[in-house]
mmCIF file of C-alpha atoms and ligand atoms in Angstrom:
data_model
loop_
_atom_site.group_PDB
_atom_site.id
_atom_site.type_symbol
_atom_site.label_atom_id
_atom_site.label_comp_id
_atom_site.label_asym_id
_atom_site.label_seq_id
_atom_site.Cartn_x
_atom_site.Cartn_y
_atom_site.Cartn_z
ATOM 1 C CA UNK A 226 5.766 27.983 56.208
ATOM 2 C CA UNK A 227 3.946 31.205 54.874
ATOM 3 C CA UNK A 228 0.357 31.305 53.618
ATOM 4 C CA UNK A 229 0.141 33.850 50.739
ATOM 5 C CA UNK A 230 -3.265 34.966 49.904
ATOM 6 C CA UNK A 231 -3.227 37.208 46.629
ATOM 7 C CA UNK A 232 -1.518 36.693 43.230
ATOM 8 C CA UNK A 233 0.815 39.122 42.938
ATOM 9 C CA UNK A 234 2.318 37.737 46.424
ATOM 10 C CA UNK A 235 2.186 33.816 44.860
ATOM 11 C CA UNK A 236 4.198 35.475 41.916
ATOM 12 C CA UNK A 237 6.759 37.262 44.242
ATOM 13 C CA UNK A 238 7.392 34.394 46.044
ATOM 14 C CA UNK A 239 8.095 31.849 42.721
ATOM 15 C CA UNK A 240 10.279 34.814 41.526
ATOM 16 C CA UNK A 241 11.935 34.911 44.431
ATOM 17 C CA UNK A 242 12.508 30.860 44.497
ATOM 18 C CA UNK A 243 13.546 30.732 40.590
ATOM 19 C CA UNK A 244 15.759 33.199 41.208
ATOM 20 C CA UNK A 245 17.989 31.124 43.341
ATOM 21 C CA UNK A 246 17.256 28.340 40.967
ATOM 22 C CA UNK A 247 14.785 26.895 42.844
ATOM 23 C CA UNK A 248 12.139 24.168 41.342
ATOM 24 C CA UNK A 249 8.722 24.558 42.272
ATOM 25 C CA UNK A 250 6.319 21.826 43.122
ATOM 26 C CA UNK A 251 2.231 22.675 43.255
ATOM 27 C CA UNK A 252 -0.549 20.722 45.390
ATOM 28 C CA UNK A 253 -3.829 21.867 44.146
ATOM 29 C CA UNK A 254 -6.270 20.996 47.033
ATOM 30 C CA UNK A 255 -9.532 22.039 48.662
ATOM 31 C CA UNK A 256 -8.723 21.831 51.645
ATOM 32 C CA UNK A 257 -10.464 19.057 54.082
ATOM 33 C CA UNK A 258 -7.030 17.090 54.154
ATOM 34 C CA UNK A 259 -6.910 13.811 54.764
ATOM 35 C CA UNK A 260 -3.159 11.325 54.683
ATOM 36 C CA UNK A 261 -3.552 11.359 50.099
ATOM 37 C CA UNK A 262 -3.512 15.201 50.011
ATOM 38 C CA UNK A 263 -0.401 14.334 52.616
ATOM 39 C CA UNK A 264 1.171 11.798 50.335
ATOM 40 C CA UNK A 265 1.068 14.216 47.381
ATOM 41 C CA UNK A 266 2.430 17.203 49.674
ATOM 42 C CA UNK A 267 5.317 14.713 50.130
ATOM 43 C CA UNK A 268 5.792 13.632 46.568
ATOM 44 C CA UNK A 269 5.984 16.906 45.802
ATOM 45 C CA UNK A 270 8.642 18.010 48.758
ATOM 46 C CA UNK A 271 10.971 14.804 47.432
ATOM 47 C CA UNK A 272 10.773 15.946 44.063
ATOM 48 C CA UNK A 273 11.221 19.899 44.684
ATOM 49 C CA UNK A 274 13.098 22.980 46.271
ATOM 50 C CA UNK A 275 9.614 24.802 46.776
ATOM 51 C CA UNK A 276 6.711 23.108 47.413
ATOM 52 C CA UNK A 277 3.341 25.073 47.050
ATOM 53 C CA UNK A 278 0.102 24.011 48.462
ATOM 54 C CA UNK A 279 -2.811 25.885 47.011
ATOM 55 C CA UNK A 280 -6.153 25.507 48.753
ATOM 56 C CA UNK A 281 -9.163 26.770 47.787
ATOM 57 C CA UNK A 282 -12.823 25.498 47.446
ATOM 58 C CA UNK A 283 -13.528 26.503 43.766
ATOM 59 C CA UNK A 284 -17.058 26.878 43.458
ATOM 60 C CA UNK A 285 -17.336 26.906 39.804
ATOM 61 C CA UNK A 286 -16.547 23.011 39.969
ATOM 62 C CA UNK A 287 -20.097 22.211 42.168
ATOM 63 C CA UNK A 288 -23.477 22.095 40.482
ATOM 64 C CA UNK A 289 -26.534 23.904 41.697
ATOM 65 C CA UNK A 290 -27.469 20.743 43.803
ATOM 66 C CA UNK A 291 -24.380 19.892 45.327
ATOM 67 C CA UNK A 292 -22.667 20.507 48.432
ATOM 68 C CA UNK A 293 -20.531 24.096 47.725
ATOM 69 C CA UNK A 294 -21.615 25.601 51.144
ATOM 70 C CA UNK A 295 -21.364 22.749 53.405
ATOM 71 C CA UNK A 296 -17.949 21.232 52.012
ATOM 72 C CA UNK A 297 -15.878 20.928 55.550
ATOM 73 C CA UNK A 298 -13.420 24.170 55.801
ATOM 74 C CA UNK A 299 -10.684 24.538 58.192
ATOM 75 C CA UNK A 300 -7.878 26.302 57.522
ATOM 76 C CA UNK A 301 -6.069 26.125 60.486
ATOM 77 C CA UNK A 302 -5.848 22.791 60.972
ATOM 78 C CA UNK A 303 -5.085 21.974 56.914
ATOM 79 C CA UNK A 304 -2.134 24.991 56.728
ATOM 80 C CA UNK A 305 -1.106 22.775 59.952
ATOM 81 C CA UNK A 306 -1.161 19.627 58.494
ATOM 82 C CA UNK A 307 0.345 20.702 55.107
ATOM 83 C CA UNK A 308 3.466 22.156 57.159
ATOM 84 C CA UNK A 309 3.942 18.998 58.979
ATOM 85 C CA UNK A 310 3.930 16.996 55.586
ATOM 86 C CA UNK A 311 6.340 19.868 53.839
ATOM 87 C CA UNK A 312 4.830 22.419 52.448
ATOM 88 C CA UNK A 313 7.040 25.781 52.224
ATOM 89 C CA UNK A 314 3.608 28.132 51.432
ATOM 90 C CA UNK A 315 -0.250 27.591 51.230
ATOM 91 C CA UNK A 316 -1.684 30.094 49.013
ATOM 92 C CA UNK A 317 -5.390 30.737 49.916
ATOM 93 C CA UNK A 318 -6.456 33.072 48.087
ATOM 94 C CA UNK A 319 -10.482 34.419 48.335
ATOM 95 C CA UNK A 320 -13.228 33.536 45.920
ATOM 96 C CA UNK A 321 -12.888 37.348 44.595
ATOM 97 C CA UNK A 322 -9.241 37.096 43.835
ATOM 98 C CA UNK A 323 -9.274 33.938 41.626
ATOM 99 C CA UNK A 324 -12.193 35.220 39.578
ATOM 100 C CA UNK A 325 -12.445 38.981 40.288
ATOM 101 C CA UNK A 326 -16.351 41.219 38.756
ATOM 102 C CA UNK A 327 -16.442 40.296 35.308
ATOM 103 C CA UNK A 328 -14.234 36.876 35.506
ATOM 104 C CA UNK A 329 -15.906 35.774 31.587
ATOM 105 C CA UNK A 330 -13.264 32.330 30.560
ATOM 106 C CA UNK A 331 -13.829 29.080 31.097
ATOM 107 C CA UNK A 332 -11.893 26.530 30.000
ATOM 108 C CA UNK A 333 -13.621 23.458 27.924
ATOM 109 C CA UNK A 334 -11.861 19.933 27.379
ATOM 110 C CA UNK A 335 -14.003 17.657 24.857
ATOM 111 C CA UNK A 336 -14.211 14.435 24.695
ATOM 112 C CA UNK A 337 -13.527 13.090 28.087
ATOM 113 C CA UNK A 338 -15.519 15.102 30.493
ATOM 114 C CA UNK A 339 -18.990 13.935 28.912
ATOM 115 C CA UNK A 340 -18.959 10.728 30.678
ATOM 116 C CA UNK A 341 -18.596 9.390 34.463
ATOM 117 C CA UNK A 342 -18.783 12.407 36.530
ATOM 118 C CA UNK A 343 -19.610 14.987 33.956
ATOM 119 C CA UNK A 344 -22.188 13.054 32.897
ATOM 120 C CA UNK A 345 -23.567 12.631 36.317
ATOM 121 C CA UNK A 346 -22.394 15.843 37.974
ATOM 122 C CA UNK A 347 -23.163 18.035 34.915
ATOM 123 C CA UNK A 348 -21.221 19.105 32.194
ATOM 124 C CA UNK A 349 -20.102 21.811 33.936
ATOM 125 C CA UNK A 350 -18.344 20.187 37.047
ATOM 126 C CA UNK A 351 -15.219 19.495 34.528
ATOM 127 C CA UNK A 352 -15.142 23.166 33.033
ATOM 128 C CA UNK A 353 -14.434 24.612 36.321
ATOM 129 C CA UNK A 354 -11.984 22.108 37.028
ATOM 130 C CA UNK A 355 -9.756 22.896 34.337
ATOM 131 C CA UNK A 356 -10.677 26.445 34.800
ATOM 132 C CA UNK A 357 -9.504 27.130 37.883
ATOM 133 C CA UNK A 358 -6.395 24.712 37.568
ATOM 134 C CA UNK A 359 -5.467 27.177 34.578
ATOM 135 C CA UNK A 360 -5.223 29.589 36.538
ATOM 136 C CA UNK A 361 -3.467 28.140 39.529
ATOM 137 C CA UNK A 362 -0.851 26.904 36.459
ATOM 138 C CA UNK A 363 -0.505 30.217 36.112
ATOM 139 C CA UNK A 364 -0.534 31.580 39.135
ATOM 140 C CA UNK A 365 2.159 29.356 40.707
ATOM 141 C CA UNK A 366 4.011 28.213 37.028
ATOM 142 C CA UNK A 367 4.910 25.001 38.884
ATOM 143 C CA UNK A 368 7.461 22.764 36.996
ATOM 144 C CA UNK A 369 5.260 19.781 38.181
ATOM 145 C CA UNK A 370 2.030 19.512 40.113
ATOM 146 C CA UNK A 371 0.596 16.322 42.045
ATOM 147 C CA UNK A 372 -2.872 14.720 41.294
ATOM 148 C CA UNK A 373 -4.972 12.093 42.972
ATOM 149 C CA UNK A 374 -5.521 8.942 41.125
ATOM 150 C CA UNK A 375 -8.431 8.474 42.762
ATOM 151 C CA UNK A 376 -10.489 11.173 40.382
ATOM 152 C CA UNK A 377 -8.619 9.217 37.110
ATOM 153 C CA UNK A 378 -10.835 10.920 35.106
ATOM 154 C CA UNK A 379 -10.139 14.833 36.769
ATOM 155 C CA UNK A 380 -6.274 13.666 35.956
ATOM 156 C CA UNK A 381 -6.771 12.349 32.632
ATOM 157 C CA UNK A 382 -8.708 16.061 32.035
ATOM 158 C CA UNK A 383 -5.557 17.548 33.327
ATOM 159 C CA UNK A 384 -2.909 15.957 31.370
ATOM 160 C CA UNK A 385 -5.222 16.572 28.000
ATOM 161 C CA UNK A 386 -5.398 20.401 28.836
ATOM 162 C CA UNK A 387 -1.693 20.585 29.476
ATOM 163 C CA UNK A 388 -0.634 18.949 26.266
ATOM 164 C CA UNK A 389 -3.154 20.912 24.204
ATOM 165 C CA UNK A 390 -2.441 24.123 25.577
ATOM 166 C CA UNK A 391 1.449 23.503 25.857
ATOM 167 C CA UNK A 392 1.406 24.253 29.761
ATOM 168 C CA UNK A 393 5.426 23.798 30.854
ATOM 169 C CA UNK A 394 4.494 21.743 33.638
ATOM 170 C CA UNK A 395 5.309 17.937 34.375
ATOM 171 C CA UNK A 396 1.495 15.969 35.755
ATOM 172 C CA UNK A 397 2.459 13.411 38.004
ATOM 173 C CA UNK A 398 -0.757 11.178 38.922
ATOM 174 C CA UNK A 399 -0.239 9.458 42.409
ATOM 175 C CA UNK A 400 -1.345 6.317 44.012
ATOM 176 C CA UNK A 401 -4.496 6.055 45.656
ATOM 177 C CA UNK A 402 -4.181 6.341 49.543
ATOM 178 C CA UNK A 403 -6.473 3.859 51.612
ATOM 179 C CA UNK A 404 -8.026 3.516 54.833
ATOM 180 C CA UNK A 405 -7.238 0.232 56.097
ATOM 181 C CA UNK A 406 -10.339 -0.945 55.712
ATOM 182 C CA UNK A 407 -9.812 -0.067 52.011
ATOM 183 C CA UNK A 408 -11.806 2.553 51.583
ATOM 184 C CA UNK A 409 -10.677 5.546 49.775
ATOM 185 C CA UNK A 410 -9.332 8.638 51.396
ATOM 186 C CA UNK A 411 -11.704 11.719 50.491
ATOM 187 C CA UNK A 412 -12.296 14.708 52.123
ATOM 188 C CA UNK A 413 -16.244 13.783 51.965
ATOM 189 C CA UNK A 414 -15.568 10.571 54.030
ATOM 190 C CA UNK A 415 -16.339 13.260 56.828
ATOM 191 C CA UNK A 416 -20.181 12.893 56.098
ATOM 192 C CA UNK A 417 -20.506 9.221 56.404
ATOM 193 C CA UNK A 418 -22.329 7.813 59.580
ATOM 194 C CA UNK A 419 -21.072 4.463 61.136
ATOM 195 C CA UNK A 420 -23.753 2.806 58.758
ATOM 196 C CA UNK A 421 -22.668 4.475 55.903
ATOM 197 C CA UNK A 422 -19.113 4.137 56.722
ATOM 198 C CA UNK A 423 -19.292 0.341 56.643
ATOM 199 C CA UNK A 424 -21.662 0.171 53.853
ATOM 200 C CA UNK A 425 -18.995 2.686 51.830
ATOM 201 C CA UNK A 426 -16.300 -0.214 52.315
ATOM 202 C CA UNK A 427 -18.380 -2.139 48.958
ATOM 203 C CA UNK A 428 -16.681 0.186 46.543
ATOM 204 C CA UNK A 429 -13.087 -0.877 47.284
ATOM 205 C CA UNK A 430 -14.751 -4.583 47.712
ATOM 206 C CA UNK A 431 -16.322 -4.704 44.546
ATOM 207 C CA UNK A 432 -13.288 -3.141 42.629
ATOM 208 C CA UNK A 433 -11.442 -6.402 44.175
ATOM 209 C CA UNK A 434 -13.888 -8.585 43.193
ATOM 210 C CA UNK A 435 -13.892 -7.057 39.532
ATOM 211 C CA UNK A 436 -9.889 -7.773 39.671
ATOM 212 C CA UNK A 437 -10.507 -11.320 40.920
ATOM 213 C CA UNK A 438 -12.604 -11.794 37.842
ATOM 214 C CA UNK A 439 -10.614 -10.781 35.335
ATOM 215 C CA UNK A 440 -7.175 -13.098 37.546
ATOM 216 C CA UNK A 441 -9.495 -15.868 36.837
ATOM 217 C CA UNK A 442 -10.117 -15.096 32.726
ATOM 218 C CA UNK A 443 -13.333 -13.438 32.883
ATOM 219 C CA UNK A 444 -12.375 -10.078 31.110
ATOM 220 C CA UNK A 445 -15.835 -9.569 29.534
ATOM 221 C CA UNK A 446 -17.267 -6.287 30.385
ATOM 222 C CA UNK A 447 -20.553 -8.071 31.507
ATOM 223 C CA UNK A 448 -18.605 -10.232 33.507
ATOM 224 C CA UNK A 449 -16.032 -7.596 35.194
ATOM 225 C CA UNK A 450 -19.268 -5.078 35.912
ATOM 226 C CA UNK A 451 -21.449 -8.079 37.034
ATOM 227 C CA UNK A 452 -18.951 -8.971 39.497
ATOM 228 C CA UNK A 453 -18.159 -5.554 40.984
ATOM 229 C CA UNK A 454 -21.977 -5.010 40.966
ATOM 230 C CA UNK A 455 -23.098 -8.028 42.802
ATOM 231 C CA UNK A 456 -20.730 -7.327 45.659
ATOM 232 C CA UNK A 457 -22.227 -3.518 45.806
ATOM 233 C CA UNK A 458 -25.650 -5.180 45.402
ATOM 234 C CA UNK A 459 -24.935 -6.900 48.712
ATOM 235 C CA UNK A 460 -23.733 -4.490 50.648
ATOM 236 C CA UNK A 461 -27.411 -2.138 49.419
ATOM 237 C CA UNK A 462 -25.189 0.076 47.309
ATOM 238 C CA UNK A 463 -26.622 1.649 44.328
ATOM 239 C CA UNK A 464 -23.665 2.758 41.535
ATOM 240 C CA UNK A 465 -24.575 5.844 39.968
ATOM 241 C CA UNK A 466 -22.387 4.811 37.356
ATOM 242 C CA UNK A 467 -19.547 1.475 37.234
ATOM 243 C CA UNK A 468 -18.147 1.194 33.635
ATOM 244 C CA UNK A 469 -15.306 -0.209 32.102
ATOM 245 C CA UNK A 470 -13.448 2.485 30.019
ATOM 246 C CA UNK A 471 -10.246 3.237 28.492
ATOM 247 C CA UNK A 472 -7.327 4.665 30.749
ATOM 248 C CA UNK A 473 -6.154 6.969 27.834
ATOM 249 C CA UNK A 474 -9.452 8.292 26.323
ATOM 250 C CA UNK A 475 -12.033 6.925 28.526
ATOM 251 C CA UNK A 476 -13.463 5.577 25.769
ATOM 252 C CA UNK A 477 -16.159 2.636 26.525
ATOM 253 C CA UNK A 478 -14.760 -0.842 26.709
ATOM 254 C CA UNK A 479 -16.286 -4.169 26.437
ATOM 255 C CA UNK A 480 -13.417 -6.844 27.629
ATOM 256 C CA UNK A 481 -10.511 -6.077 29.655
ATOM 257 C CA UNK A 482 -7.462 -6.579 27.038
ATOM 258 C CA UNK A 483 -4.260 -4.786 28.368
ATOM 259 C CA UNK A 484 -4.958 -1.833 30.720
ATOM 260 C CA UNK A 485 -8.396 -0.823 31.286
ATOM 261 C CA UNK A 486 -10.059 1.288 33.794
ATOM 262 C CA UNK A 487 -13.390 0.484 36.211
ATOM 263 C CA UNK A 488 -14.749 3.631 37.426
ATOM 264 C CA UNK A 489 -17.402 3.770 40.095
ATOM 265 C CA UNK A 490 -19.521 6.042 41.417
ATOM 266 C CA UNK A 491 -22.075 5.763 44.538
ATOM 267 C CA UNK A 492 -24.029 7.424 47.251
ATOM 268 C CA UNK A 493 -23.541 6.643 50.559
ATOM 269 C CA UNK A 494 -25.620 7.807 53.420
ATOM 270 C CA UNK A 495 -24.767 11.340 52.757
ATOM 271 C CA UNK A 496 -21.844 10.692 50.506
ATOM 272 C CA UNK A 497 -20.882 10.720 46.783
ATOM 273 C CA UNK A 498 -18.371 8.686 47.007
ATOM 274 C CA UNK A 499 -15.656 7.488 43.694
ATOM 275 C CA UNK A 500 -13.334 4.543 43.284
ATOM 276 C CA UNK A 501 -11.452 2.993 40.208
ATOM 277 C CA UNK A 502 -9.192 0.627 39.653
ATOM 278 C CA UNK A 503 -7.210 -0.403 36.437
ATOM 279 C CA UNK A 504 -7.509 -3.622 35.533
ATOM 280 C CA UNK A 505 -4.674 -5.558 33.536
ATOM 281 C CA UNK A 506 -5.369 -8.840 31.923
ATOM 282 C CA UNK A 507 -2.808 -11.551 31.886
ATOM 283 C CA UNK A 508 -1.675 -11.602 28.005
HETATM 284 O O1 PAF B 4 -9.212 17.519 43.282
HETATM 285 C C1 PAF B 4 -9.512 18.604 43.810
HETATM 286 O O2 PAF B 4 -9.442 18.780 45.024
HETATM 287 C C2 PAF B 4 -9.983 19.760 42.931
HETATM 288 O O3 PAF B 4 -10.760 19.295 41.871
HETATM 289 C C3 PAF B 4 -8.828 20.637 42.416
HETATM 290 C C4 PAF B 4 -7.904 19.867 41.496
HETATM 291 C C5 PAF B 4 -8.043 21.185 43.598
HETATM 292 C C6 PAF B 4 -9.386 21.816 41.619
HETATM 293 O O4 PAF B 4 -10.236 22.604 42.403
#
């Protein structure tokens, strides 16, 4: 396991690896790991000769009013962790060497990033998403890199840059990892108090109770919403946002009819916490 810290090193070492014919699979974290960055990590070591975990906290992706400075670092114990789960190199490279004095491109998907998050974390959280993935695609040219499901919407972002830019590398979206409680793995489940960390269970809760709605033939959006919202409601959770959308195009839905995706948003104690789940009605 070797941590790699500038470009030109990253590059070396995928030379070196495609030179023996090696494939190369790419985590693109930020560090805080928790058992889903794991579960990718391992995806990616079934599926590849090289596995490459990149971690970096890529301020261009946090508004002015969010939580850049405080988001939990450790690299020790994350370059440890990503070992153990099979990673071959970490490459951590500084702030200055992803986007060096006079760094001017940013990269702009339409169409999806308006809503959910980018509506409620500004239009710019989404821009330096597929910014800096950009450049980790071509930093590392992975032949396949592992996403979260959780963020739907980051991987639906992803997969629309790499077909319209014609990036040679294979997206594969994985499951959502739980606590057993049901709540979502995320690196900011670190901020939650024993309060908040009960209260937080409502967003898996209310996702079930949206799926136990449409199971029993209520696959109106009003219904589906209502249902999720009441449980939320109960539990003194506030949703910043919980809409029904389209998985492909996150377009706004208003019944569940075939595949659709409920995407919620909430703050908890000291939390922003997300959840979705897709929803399939019976046909
Ligand atoms: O999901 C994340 O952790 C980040 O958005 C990513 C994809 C590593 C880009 O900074």
């Amino acid at each position: 396991m070797r941590i790699v810290r500038t470009v030109a090193g990253m590059r070396a070492a995928v030379a070196d690896a495609r030179a023996k014919g090696a494939s190369v699979g790419l985590v693109p974290t930020m560090g805080a790991l928790h058992d889903g960055h794991l579960s990718l990590i391992r995806r990616a070591r079934a599926e590849n000769d090289l596995v490459v975990m990149s971690l970096f906290v890529n301020p261009t992706q946090f508004g002015p009013s969010e939580d850049l400075d405080a988001y939990p670092r450790d690299e020790a114990r994350d370059v440890e962790l990503a070992g153990h789960a099979g990673a071959d190199i970490v490459f951590a490279p500084s702030v200055d060497e992803v986007y060096p004095r006079g760094f001017s491109t940013t990269v702009h998907v339409a169409g999806i990033t308006e809503v959910l998050d980018g509506a409620h974390r500004g239009a710019s959280h989404f821009d330096g998403v597929a910014t800096v993935v950009t450049k980790l695609f071509q930093m590392v040219a992975p032949d396949a890199a592992y996403f979260g499901q959780k963020d739907a919407q980051q991987v639906l972002v992803i997969q629309r840059l790499v077909r319209d830019l014609d990036m040679p590398v294979r997206i594969v979206p994985c499951p959502i990892v739980r606590e057993p409680d049901g709540l979502a793995m995320s690196s900011r489940n670190v901020y939650l108090d024993a309060a908040a960390r009960a209260q937080a269970t409502a967003l898996n809760r209310a996702l079930d109770a949206a799926e136990a709605a449409v199971a029993q033939g209520r696959t109106d959006a009003p219904a589906v919403i209502g249902a999720a919202r009441d449980v939320l409601a109960g539990a003194g959770v506030e949703a910043e946002y919980l809409e029904l959308r389209s998985p492909d195009d996150l377009r706004t839905l208003d019944r569940v009819d075939g595949a659709a995706l409920l995407a919620v948003a909430a703050r908890v104690g000291r939390a922003r916490l997300i959840d979705n789940r897709i929803l399939e009605a019976a046909p």
